[in-house]
PDB file of C-alpha atoms and ligand atoms in Angstrom:
ATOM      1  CA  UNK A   1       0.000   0.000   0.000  1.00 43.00           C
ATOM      2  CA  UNK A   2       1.146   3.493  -0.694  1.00 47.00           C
ATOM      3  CA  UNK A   3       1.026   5.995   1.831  1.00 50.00           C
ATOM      4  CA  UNK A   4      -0.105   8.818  -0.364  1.00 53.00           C
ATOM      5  CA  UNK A   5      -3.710   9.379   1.623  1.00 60.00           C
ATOM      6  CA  UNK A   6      -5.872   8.328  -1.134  1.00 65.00           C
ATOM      7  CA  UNK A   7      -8.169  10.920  -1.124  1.00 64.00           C
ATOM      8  CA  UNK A   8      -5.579  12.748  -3.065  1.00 65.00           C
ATOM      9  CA  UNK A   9      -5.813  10.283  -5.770  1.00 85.00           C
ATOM     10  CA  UNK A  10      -7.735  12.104  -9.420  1.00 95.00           C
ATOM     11  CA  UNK A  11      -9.781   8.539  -9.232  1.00 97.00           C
ATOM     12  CA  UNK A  12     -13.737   7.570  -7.974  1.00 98.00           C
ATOM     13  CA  UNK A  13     -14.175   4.056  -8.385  1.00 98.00           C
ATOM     14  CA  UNK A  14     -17.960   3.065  -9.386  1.00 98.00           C
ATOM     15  CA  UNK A  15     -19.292   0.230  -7.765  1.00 98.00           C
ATOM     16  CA  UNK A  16     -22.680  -0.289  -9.429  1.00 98.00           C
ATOM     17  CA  UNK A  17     -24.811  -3.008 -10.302  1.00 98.00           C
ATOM     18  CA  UNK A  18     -27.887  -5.013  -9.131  1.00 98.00           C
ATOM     19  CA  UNK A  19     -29.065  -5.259  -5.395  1.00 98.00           C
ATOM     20  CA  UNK A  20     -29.315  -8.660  -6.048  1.00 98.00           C
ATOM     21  CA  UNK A  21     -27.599 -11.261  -8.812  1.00 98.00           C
ATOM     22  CA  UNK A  22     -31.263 -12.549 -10.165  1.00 98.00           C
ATOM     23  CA  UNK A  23     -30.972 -14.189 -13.853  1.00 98.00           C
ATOM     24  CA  UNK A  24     -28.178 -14.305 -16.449  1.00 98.00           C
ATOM     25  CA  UNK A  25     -29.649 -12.102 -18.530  1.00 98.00           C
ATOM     26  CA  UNK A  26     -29.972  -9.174 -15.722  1.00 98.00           C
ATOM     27  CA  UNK A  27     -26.532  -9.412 -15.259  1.00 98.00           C
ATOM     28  CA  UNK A  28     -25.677  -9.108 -18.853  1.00 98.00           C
ATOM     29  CA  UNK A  29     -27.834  -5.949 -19.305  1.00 98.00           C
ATOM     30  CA  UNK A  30     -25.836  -4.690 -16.358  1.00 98.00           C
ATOM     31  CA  UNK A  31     -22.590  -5.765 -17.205  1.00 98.00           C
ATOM     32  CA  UNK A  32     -22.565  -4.420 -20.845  1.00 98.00           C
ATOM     33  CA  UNK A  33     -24.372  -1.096 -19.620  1.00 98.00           C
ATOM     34  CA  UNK A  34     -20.653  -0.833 -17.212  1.00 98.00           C
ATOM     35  CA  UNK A  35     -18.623  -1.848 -20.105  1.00 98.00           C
ATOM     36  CA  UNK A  36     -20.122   0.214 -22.189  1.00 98.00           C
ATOM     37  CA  UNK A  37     -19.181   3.271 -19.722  1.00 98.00           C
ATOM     38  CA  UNK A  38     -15.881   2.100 -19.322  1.00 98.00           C
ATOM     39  CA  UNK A  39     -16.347   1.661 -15.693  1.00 98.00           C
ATOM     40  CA  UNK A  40     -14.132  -1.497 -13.357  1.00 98.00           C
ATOM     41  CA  UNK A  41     -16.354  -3.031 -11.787  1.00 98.00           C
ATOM     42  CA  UNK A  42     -19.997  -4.568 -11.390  1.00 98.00           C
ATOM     43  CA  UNK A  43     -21.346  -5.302  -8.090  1.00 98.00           C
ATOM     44  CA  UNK A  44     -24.200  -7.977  -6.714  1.00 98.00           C
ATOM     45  CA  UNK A  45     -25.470  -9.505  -4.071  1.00 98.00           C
ATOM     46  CA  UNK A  46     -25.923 -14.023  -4.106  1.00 98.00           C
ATOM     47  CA  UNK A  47     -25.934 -13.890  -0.192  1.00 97.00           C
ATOM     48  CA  UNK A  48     -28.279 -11.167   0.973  1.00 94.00           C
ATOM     49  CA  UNK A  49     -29.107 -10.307   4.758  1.00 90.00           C
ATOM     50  CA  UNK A  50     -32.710  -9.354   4.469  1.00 92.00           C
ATOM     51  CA  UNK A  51     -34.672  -8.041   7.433  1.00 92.00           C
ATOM     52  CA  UNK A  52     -37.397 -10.726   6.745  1.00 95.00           C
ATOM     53  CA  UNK A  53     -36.814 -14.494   6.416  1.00 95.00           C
ATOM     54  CA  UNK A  54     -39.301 -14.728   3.826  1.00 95.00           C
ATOM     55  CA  UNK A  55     -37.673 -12.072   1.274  1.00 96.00           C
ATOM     56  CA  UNK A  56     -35.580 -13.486  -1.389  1.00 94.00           C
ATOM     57  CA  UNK A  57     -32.644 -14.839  -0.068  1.00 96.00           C
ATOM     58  CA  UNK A  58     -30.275 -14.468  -2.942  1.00 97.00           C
ATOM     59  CA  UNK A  59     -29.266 -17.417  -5.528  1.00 97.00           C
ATOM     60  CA  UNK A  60     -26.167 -18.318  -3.906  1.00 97.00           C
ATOM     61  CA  UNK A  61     -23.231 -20.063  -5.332  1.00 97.00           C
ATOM     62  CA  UNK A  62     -25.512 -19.996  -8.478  1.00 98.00           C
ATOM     63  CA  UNK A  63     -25.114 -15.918  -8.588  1.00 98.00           C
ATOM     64  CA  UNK A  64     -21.604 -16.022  -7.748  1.00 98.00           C
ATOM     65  CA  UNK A  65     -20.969 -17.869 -10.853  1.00 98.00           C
ATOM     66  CA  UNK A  66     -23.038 -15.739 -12.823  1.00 98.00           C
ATOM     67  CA  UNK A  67     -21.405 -12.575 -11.684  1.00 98.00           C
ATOM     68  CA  UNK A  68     -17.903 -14.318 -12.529  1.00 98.00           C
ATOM     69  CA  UNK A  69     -19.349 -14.997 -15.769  1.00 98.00           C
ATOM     70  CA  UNK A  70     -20.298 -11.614 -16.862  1.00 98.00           C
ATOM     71  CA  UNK A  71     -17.311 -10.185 -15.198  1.00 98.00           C
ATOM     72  CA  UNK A  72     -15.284 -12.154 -17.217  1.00 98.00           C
ATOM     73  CA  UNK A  73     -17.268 -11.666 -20.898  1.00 98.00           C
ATOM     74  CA  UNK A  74     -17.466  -7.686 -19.767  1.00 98.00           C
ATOM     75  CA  UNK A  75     -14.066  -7.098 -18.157  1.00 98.00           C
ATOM     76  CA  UNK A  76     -15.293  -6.133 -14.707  1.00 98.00           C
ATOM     77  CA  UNK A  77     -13.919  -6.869 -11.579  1.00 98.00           C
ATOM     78  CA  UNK A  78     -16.813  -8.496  -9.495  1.00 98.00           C
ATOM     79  CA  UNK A  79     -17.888  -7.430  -5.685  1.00 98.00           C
ATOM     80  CA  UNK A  80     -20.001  -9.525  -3.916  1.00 98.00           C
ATOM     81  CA  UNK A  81     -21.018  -9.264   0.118  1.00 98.00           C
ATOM     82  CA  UNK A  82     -20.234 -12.649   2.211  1.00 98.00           C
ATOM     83  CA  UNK A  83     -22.537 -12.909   5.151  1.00 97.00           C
ATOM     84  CA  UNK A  84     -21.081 -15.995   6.601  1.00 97.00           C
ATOM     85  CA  UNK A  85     -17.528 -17.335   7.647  1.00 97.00           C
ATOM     86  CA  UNK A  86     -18.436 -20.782   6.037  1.00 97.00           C
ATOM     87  CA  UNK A  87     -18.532 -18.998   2.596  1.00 97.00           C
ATOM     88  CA  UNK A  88     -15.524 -17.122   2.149  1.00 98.00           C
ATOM     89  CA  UNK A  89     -13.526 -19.546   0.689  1.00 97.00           C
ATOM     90  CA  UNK A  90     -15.898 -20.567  -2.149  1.00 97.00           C
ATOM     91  CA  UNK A  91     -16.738 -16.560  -2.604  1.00 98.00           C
ATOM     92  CA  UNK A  92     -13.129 -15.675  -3.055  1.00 97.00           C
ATOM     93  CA  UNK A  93     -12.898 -18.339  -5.804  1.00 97.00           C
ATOM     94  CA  UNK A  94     -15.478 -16.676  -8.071  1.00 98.00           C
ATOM     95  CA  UNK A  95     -14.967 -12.736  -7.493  1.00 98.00           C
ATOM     96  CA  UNK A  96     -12.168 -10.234  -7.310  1.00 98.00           C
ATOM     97  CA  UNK A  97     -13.614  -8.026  -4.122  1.00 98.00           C
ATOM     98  CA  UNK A  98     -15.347  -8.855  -0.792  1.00 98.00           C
ATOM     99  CA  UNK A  99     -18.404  -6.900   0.961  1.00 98.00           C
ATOM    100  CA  UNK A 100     -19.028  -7.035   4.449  1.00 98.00           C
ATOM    101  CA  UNK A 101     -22.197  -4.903   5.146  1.00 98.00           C
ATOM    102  CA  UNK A 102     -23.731  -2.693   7.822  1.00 98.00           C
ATOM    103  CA  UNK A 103     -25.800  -5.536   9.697  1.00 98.00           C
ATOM    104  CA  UNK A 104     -22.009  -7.700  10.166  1.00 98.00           C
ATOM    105  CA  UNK A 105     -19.761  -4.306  10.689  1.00 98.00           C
ATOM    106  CA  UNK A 106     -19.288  -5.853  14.542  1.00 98.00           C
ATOM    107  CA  UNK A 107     -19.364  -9.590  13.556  1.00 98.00           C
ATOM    108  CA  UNK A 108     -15.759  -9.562  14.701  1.00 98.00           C
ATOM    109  CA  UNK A 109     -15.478 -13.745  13.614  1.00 97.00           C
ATOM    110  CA  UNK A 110     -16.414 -12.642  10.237  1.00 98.00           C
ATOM    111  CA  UNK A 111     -13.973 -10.199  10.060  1.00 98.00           C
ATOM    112  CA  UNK A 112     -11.481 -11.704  11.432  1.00 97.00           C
ATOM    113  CA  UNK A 113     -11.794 -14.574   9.531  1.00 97.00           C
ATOM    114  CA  UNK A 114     -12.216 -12.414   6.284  1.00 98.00           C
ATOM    115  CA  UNK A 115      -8.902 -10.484   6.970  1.00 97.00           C
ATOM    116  CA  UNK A 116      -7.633 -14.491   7.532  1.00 97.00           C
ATOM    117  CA  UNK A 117      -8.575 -15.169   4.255  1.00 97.00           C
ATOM    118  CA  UNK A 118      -7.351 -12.388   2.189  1.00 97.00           C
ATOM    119  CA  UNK A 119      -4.214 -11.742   4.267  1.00 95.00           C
ATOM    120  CA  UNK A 120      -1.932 -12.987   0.884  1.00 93.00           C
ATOM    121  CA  UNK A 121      -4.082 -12.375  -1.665  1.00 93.00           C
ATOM    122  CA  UNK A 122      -4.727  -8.772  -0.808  1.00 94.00           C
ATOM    123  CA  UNK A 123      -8.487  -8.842  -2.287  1.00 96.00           C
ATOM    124  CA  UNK A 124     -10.287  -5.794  -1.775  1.00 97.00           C
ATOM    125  CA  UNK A 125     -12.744  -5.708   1.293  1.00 98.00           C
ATOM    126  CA  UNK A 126     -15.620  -2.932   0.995  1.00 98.00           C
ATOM    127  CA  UNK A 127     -16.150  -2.605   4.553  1.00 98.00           C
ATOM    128  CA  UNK A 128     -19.937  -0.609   5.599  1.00 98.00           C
ATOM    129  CA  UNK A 129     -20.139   1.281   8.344  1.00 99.00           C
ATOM    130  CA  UNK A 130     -22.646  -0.589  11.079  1.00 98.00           C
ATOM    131  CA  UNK A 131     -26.114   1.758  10.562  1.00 98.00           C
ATOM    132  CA  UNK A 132     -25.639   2.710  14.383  1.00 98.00           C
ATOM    133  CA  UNK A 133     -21.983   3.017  14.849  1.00 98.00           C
ATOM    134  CA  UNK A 134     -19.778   5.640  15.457  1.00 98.00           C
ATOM    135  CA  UNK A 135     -17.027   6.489  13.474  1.00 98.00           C
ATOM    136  CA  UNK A 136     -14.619   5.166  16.680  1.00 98.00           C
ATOM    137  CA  UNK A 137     -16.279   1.803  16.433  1.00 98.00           C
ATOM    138  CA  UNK A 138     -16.381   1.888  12.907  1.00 98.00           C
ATOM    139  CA  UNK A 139     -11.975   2.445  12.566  1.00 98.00           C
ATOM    140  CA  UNK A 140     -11.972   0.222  15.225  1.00 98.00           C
ATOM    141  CA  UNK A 141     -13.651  -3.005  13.643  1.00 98.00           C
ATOM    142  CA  UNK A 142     -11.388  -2.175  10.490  1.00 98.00           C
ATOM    143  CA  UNK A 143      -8.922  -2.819  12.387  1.00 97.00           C
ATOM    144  CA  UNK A 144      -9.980  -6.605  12.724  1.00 97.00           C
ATOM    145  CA  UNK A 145      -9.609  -6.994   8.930  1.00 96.00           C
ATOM    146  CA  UNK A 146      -6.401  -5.069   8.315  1.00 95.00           C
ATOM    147  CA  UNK A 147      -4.933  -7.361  11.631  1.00 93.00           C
ATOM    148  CA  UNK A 148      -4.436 -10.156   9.258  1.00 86.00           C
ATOM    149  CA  UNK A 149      -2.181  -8.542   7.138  1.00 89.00           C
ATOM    150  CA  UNK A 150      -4.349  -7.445   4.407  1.00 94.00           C
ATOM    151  CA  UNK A 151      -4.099  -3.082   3.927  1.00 93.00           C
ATOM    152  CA  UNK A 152      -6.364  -3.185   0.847  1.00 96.00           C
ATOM    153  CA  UNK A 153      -9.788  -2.227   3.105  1.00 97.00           C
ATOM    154  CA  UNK A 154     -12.278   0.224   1.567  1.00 98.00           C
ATOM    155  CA  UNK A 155     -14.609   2.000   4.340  1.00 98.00           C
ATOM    156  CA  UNK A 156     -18.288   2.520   2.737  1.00 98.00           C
ATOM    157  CA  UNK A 157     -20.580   4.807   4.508  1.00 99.00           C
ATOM    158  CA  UNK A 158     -24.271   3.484   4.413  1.00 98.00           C
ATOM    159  CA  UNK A 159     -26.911   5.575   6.406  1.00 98.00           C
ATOM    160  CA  UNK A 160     -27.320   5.428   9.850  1.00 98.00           C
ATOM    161  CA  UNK A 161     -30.486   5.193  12.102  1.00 98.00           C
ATOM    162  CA  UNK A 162     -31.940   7.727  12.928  1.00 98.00           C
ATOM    163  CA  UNK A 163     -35.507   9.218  14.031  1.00 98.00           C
ATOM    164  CA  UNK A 164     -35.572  10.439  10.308  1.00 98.00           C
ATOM    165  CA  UNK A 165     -37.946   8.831   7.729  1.00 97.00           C
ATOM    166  CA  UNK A 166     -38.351  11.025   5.261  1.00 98.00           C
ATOM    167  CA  UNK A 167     -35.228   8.492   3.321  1.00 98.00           C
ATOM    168  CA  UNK A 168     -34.668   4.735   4.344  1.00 98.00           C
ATOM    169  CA  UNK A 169     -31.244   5.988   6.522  1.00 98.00           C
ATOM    170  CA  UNK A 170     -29.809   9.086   7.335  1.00 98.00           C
ATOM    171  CA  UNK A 171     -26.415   9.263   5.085  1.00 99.00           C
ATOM    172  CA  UNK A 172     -23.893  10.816   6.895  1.00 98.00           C
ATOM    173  CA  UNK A 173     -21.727  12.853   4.833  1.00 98.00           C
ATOM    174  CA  UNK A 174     -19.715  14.308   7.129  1.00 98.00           C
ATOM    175  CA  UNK A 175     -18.250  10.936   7.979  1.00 98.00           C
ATOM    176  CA  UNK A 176     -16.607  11.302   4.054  1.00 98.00           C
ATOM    177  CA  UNK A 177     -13.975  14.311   5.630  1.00 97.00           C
ATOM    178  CA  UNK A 178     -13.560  12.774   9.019  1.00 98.00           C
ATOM    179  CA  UNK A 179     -12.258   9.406   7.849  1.00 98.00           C
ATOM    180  CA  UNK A 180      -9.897  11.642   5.467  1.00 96.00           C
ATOM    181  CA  UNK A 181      -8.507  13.014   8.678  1.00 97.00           C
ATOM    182  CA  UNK A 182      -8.428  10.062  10.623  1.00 97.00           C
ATOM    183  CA  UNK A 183      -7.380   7.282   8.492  1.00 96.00           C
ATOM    184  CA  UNK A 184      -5.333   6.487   5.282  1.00 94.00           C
ATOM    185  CA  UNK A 185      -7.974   3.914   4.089  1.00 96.00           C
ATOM    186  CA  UNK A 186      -9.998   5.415   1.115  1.00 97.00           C
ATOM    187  CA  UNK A 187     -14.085   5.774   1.822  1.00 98.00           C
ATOM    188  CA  UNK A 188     -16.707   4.934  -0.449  1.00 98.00           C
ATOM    189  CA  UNK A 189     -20.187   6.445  -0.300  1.00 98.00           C
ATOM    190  CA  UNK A 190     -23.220   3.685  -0.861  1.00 99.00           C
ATOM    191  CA  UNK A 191     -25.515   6.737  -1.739  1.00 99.00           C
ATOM    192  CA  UNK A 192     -28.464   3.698  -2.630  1.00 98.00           C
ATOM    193  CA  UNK A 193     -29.096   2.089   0.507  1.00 98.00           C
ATOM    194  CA  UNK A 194     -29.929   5.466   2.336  1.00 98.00           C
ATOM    195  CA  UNK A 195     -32.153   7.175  -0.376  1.00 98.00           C
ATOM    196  CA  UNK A 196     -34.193   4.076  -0.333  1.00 98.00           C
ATOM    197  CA  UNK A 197     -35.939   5.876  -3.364  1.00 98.00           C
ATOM    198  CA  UNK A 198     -34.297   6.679  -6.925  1.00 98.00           C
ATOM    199  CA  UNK A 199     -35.216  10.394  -7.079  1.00 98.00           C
ATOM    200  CA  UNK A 200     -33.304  10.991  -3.990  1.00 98.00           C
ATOM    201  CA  UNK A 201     -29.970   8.881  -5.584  1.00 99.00           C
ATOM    202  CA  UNK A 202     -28.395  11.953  -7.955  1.00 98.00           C
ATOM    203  CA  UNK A 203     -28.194  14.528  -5.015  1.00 98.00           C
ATOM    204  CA  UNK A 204     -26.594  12.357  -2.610  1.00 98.00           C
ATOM    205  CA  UNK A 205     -24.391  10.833  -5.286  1.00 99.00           C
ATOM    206  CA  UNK A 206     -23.418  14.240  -5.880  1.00 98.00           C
ATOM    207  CA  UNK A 207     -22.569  15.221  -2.209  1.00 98.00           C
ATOM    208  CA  UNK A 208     -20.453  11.977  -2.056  1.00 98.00           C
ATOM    209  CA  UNK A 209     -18.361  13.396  -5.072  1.00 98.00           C
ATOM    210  CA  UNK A 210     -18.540  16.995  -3.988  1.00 98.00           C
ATOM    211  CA  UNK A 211     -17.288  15.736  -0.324  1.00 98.00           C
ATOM    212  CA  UNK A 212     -14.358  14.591  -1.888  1.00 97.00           C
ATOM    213  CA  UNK A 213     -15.371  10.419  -1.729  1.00 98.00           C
ATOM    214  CA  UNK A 214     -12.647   7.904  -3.065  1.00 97.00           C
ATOM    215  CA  UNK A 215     -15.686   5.437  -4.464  1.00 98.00           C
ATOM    216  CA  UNK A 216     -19.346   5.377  -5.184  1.00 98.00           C
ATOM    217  CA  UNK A 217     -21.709   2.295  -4.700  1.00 98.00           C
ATOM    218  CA  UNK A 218     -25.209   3.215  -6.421  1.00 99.00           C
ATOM    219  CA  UNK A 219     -28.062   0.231  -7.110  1.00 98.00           C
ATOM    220  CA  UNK A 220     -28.644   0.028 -11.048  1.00 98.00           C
ATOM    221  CA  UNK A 221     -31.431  -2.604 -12.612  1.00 98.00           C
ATOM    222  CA  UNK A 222     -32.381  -3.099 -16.230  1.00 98.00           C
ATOM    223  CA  UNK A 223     -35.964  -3.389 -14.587  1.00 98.00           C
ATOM    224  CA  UNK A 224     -36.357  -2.061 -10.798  1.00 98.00           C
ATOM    225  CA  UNK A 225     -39.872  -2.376 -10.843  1.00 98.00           C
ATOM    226  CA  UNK A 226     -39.055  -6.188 -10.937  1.00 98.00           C
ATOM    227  CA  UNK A 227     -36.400  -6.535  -8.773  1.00 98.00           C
ATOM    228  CA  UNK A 228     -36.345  -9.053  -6.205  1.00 97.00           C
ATOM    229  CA  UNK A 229     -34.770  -6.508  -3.063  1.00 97.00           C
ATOM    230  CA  UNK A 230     -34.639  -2.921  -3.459  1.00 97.00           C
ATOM    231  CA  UNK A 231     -36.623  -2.105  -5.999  1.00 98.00           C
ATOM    232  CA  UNK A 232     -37.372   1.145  -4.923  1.00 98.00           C
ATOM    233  CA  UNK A 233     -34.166   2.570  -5.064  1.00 98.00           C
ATOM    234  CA  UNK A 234     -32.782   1.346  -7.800  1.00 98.00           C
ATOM    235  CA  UNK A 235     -31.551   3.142 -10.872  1.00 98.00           C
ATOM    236  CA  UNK A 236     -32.714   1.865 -14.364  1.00 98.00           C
ATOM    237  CA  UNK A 237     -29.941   1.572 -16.693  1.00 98.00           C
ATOM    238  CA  UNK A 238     -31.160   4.757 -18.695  1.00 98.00           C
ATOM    239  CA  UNK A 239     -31.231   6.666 -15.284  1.00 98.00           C
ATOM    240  CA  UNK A 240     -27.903   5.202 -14.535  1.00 99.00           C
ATOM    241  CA  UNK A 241     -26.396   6.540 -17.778  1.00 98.00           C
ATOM    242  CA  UNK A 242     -27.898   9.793 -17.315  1.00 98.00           C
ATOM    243  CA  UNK A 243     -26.647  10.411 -13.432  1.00 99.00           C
ATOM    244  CA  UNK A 244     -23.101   9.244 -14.549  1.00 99.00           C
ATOM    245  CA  UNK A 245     -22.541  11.590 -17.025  1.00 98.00           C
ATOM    246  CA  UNK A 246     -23.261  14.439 -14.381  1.00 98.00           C
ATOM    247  CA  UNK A 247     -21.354  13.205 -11.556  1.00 99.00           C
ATOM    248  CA  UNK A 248     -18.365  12.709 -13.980  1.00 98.00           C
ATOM    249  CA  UNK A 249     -19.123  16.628 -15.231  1.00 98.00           C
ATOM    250  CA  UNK A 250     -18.865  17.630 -11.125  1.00 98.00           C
ATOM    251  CA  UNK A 251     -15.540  15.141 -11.096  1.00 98.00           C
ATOM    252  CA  UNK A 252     -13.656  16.439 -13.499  1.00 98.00           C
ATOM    253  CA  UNK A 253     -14.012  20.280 -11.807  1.00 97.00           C
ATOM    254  CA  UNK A 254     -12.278  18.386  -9.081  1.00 96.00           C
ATOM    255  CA  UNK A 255     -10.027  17.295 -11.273  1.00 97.00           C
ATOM    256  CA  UNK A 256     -11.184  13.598 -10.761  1.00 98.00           C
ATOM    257  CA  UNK A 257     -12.094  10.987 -13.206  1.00 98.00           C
ATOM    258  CA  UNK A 258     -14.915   8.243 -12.723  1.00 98.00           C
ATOM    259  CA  UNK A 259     -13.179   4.869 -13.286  1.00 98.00           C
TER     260      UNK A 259
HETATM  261  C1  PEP B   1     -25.831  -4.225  -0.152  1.00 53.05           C
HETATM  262  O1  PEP B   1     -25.013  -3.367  -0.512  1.00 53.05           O
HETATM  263  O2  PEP B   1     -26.197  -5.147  -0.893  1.00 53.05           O
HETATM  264  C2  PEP B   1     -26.377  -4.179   1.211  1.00 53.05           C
HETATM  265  C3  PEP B   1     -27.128  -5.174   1.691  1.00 53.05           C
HETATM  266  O3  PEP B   1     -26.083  -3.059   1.865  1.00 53.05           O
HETATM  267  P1  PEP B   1     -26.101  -2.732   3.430  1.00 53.05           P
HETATM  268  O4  PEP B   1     -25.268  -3.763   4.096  1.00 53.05           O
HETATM  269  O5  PEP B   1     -25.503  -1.352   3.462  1.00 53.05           O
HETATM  270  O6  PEP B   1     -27.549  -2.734   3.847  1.00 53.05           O
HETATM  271 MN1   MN B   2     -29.709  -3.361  -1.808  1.00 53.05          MN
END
């Protein structure tokens, strides 16, 4: 790892793509939509943590090899979120980055045994702030992955709590500066999860870009209205096209480029 803080990098790395891997032919649309843009990678969930035991559950090792697929056919690097210490092993074989989201941010066995796992292969871990943890706590956990030898952690603000409900999490923007100051890992901005609703996803997106955010994660679906988690919030692939080409307008006054 360099030790050039990586906010001062001229790159924001895009991490879009389905809530959920559904079918082979989702995927594609998504992929080649990516491609198209010239963007790195395509993100998916095959394991998803839903609040309710009877939502869909994800496809599994079925949607990991999917996402490998199109990754593969569409040059993308594939990130997928592992919920469980029993499948890291068989996720690492089929993508290039890991996920651990907001509802595991303090399963310290999990990340432990993720920073285990990628301690020689240095894979990329997206690591989400917990929805109601502090920054502190948040640094803290990381510190359980990067323990194990592997420096190549990416922090992801989420939303947190609060008594708001006007959007599905309160994103906290701020935390984009303060882990800037206090740490030398780079910070994405899911701006997806706390809109909760599409209309709200350009704004935010923008604030994550204007508050000087290393990566983006944003929730694009050839057809949202279908989608098996999320469908609310996500993008369609039109909408995605569309917001891109703004945010990489407000980049490149920053003197960034979307990659
Ligand atoms: C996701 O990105 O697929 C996800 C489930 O997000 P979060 O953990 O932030 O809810
Ligand atoms: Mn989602």
């Amino acid at each position: 790892m360099s030790y050039v803080p990586y906010h001062q990098k001229d790159t924001i790395t895009m991490l879009a793509g389905p809530c959920s891997i559904e079918d082979a032919e989702q995927m594609e649309q998504v992929a080649a939509c990516l491609e198209k843009n010239k963007l790195s990678w395509i993100r998916g969930g095959a394991f998803k943590p839903r609040t309710s035991p009877y939502s869909f559950q994800g496809l599994g090792e079925e949607g990991l090899s999917l996402m490998a697929q199109v990754g593969k056919r569409h040059n993308l690097k594939t990130l997928t979120e592992v919920v469980d210490t029993q499948h890291i092993d068989m996720t690492i074989n089929y993508v290039d980055g890991l996920q651990i989201g907001t509802r595991n941010m303090a399963n310290f066995e999990l990340l432990k045994a993720v920073g285990l796992a990628t301690s020689e292969n240095h894979k990329p871990v997206l690591f989400k702030r917990g929805m109601a943890a502090t920054i502190d706590e948040w640094l803290a956990a990381a510190e359980y992955l990067t323990m194990g030898g592997n420096p190549n952690i990416m922090l992801c603000e989420r939303g947190l709590r609060t008594f708001e409900n006007a959007t599905r999490f309160t994103l906290d923007i701020a935390a984009v500066p303060v882990i800037h100051k206090r740490s030398l890992l780079p910070i994405c901005v899911d701006v997806s999860h706390p809109a909760g609703q599409v209309d709200l996803v350009p704004a935010l997106a923008k604030a994550a870009v204007a508050a000087g955010c290393d990566s983006l994660m944003i929730e694009v679906h050839p057809n949202p209205a279908q989608a098996k988690s999320d469908g609310p919030q996500q993008l369609t692939i039109a909408q995605f096209d569309e917001l891109l080409e703004e945010l990489r307008a407000l980049a490149a006054v920053l003197g960034k480029s979307i990659v």
